[in-house]
Short mmCIF file of C-alpha atoms in Angstrom, two decimals:
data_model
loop_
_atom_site.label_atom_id
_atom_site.label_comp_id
_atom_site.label_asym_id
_atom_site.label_seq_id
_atom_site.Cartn_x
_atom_site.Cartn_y
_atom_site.Cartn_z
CA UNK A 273 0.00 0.00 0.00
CA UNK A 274 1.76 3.43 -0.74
CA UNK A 275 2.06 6.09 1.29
CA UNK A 276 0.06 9.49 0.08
CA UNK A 277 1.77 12.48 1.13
CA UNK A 278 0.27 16.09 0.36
CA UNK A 279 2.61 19.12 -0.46
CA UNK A 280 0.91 22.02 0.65
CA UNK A 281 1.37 25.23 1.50
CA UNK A 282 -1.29 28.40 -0.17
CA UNK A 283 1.26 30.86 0.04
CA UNK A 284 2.33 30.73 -3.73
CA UNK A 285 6.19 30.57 -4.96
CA UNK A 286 7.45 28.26 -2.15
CA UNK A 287 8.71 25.48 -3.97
CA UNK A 288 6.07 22.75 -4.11
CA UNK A 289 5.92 21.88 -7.44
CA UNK A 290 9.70 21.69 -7.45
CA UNK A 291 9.58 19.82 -4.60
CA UNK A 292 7.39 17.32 -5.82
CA UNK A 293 8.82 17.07 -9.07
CA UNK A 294 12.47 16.70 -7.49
CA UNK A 295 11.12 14.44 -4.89
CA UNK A 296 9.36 12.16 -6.77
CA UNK A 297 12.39 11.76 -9.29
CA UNK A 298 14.84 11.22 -6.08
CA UNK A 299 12.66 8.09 -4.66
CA UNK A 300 12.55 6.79 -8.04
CA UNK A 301 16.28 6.69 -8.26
CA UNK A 302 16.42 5.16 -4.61
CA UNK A 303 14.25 2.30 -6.53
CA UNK A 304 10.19 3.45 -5.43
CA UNK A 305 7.69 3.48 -7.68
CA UNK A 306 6.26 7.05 -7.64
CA UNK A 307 3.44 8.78 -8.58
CA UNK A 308 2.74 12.52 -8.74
CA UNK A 309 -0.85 13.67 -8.88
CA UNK A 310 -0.64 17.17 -10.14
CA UNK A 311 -3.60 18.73 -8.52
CA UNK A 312 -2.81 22.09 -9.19
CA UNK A 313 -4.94 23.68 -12.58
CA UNK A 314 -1.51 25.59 -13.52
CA UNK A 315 -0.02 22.17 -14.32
CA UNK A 316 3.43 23.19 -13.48
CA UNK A 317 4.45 19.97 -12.18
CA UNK A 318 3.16 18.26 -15.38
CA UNK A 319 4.75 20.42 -17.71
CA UNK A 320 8.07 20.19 -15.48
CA UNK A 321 8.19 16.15 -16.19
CA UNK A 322 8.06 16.81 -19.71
CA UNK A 323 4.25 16.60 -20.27
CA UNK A 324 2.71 18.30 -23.14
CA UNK A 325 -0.31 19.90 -21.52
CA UNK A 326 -1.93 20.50 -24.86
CA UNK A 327 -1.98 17.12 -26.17
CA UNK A 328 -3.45 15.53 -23.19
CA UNK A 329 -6.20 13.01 -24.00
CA UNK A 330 -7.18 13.02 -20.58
CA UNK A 331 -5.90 14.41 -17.04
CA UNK A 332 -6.44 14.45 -13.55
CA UNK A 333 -10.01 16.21 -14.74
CA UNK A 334 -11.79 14.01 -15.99
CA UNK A 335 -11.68 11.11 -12.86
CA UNK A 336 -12.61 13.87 -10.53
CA UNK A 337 -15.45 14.85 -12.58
CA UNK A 338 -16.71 11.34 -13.65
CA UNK A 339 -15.78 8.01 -11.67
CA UNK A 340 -16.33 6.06 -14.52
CA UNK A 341 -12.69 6.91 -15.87
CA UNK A 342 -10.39 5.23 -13.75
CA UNK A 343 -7.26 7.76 -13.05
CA UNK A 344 -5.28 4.95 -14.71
CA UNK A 345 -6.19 5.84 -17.66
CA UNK A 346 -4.56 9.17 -17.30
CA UNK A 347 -1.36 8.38 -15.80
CA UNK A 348 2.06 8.92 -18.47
CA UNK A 349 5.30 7.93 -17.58
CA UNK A 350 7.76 10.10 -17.65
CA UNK A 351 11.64 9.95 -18.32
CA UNK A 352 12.79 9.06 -15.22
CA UNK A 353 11.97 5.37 -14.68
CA UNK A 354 9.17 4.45 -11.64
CA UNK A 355 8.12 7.90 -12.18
CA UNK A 356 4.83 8.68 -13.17
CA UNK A 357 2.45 11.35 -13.22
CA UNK A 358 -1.21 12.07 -13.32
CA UNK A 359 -1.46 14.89 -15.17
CA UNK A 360 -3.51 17.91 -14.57
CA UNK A 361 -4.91 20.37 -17.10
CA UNK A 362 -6.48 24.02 -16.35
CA UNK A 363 -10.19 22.31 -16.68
CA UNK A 364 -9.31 22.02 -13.11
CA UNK A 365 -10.38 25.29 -12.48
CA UNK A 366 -13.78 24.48 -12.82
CA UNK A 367 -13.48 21.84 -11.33
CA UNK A 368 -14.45 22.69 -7.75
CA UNK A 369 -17.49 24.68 -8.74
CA UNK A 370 -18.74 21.21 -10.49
CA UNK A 371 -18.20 19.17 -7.37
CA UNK A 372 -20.55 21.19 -5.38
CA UNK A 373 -23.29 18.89 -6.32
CA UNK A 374 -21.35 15.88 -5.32
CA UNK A 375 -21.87 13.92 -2.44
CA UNK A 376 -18.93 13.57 -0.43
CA UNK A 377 -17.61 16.36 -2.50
CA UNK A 378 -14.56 16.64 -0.03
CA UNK A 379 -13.70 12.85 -0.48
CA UNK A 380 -13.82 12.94 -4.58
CA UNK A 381 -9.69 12.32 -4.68
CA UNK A 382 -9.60 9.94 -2.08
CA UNK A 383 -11.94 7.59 -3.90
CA UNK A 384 -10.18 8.15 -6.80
CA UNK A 385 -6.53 7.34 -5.72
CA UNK A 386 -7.68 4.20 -3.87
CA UNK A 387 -7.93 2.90 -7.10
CA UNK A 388 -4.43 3.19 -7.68
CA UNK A 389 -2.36 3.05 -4.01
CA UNK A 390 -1.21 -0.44 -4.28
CA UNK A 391 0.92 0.42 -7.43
CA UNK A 392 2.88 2.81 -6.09
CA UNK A 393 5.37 2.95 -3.33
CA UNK A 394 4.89 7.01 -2.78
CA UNK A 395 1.85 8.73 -4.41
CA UNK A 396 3.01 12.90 -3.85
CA UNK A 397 0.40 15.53 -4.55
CA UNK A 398 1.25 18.55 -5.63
CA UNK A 399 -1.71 20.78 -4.19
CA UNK A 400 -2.26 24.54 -5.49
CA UNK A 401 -1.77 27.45 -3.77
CA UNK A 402 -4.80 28.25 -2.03
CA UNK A 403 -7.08 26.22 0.79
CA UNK A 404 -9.69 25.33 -2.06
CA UNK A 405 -11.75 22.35 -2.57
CA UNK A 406 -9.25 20.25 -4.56
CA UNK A 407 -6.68 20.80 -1.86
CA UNK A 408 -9.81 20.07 1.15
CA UNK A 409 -9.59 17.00 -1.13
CA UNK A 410 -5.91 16.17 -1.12
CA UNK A 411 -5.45 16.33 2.87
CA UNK A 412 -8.55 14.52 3.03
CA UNK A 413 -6.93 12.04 1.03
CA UNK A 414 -3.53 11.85 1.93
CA UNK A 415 -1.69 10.23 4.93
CA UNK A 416 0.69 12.80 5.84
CA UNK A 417 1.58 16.78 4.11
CA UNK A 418 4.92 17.92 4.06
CA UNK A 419 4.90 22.04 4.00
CA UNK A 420 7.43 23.53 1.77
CA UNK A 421 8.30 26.71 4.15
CA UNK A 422 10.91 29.40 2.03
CA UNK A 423 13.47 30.87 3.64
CA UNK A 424 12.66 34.62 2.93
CA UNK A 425 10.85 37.14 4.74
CA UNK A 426 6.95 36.77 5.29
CA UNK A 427 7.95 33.10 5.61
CA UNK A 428 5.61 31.96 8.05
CA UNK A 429 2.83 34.25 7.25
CA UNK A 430 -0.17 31.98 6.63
CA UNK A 431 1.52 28.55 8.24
CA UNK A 432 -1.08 29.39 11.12
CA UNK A 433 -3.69 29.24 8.46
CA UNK A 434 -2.82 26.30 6.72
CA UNK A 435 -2.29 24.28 9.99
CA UNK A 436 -5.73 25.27 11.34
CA UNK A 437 -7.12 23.78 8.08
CA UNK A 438 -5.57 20.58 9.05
CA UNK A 439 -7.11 20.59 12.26
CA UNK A 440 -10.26 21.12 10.70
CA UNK A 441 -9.55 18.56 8.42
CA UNK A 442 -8.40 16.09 11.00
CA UNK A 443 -11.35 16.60 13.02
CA UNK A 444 -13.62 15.81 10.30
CA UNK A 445 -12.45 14.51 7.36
CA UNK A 446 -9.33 12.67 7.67
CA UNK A 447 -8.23 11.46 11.71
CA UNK A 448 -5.45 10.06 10.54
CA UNK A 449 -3.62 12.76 8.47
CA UNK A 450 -0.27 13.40 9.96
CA UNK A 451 2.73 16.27 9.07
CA UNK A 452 5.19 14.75 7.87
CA UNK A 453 7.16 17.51 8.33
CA UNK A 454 8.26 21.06 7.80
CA UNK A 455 10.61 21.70 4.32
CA UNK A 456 12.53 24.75 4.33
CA UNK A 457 13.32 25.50 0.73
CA UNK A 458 15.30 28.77 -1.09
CA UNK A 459 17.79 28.49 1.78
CA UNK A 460 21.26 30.65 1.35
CA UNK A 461 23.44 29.97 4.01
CA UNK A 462 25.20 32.94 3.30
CA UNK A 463 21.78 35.13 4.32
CA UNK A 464 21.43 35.89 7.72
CA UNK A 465 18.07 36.24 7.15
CA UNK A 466 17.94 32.09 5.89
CA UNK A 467 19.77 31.17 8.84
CA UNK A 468 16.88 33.30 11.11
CA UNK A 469 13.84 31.89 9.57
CA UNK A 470 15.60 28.12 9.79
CA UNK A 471 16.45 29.16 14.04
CA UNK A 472 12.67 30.60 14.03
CA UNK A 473 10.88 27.69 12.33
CA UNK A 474 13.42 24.94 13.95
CA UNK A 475 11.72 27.17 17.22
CA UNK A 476 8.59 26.43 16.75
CA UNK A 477 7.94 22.69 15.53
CA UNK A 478 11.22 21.16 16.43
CA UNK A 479 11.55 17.46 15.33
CA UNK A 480 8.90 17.90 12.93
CA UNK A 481 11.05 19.96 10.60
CA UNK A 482 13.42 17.68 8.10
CA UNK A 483 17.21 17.93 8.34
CA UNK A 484 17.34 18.20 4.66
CA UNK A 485 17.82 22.08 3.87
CA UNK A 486 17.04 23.03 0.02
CA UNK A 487 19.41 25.14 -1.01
CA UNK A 488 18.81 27.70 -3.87
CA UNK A 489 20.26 26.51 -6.93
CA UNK A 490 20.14 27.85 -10.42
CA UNK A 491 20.14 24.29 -12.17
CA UNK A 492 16.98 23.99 -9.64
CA UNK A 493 15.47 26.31 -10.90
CA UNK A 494 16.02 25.68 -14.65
CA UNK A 495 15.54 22.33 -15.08
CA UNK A 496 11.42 22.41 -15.53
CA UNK A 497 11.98 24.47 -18.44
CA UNK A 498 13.58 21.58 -19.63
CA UNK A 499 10.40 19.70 -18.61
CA UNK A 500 13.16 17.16 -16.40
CA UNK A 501 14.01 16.85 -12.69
CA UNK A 502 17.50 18.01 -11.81
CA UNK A 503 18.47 14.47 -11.64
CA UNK A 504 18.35 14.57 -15.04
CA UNK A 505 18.87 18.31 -16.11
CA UNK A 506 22.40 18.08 -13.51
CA UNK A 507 22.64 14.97 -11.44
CA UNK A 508 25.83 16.77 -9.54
CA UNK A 509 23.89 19.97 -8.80
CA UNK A 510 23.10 21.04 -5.25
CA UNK A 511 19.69 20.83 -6.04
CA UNK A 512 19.78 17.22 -7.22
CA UNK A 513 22.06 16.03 -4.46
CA UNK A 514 19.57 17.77 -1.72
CA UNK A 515 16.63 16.37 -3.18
CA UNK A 516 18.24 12.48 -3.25
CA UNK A 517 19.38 13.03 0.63
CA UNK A 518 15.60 14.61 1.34
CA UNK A 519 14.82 11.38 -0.38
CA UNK A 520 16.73 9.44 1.58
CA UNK A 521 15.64 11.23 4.27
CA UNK A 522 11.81 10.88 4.19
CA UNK A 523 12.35 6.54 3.16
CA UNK A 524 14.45 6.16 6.60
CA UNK A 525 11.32 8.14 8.40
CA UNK A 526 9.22 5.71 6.93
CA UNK A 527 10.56 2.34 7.49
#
């Protein structure tokens, strides 16, 4: 059974999608099989694997909105091997104002993945930025959320928010939804200001942060214009060699 893990965070620009992406390709290469559920109607984490948005047949769209189509039927590979993704497209967007009508509109995505957990080893979900209905329906659906937190100023504006939705969510959605821990991402070690908001968020939740720092890292940040992990784009970049111990990291957490 794999393990469903949430990246969220609705502040915007704090590395989710290239966490995900990076992630995703980093347990692959430790031998996982890995899924990534882009569940964001931007579809950056799509298009950063190397998925042409525009000739999508289908996408993560068209489960949510009928249950007929199993999600299988949408997933691609992509050119990393055990990495796959379920693509999302910006139909998306409307999305959430069709599911109003549903019944257990909050636990559309968790239905929908149960059709697919025993495939994978780690299924990551790549949530938008914003407390929305989709990403009500990721935590609902996932067993743990790890919360990409950047090191720049402003950095934990809105954590407050976000972890008061997953009380909420705890309490009556999903009891068992856990955080698998605090990310810090964009980090500079030469910034004293990195090295306050690491002291200040290491402050406040502790163990529940991961050792793993993300360092800022211009191959990081132009690989998904090459529609490839780092891994691929520059396997002996910072960013690649973070994301592999983060990796590492999160499978020894796990055991």
């Amino acid at each position: 059974m794999g393990k469903i893990i949430a990246l969220a965070n609705q502040k915007g620009g704090v590395g989710k999608t290239t966490t995900a992406i990076n992630l995703g390709a980093s347990l692959a290469a430790l031998d996982k099989t890995v899924l990534i559920v882009d569940a964001d109607p931007q579809a950056n984490a799509s298009s950063g694997l190397g998925i042409d948005i525009k000739e999508l047949k289908k996408s993560i769209y068209d489960s949510i909105i009928d249950n007929n189509v199993n999600p299988e039927e949408s997933v691609l590979p992509t050119e990393v091997p055990s990495l796959y993704v379920l693509p999302s497209h910006i139909d998306l967007v409307g999305a959430e104002i069709e599911m109003l009508n549903f019944q257990n509109r909050e636990k559309v995505l968790k239905g929908l993945l149960y059709k697919v957990k025993d495939k994978y080893d780690y299924i990551l979900i790549d949530c938008s930025p914003s407390l929305g209905l989709i990403t009500v329906n990721a935590l609902t659906a996932a067993d743990s959320v790890i919360i990409p937190v950047q090191c720049e100023y402003f950095a934990l504006e809105g954590i407050s928010k976000l972890l008061n939705t997953i009380k909420i969510i705890k309490s009556k959605l999903n009891p068992d939804l856990e955080i698998e821990g605090f990310l810090l991402t964009m980090y500079d070690s030469r910034l004293r200001l990195s090295n306050q908001i690491y002291e200040e968020v290491k402050k406040h939740f502790g163990d529940m942060v991961f050792n793993t720092l993300i360092q800022r890292n211009i191959k990081l940040s132009e690989a998904p214009s090459y529609g490839q992990p780092v891994l691929l784009y520059d396997a002996e970049s910072k960013g690649s060699q973070n994301h592999i111990q983060l990796a590492q990291e999160l499978i020894a957490k796990n055991k």
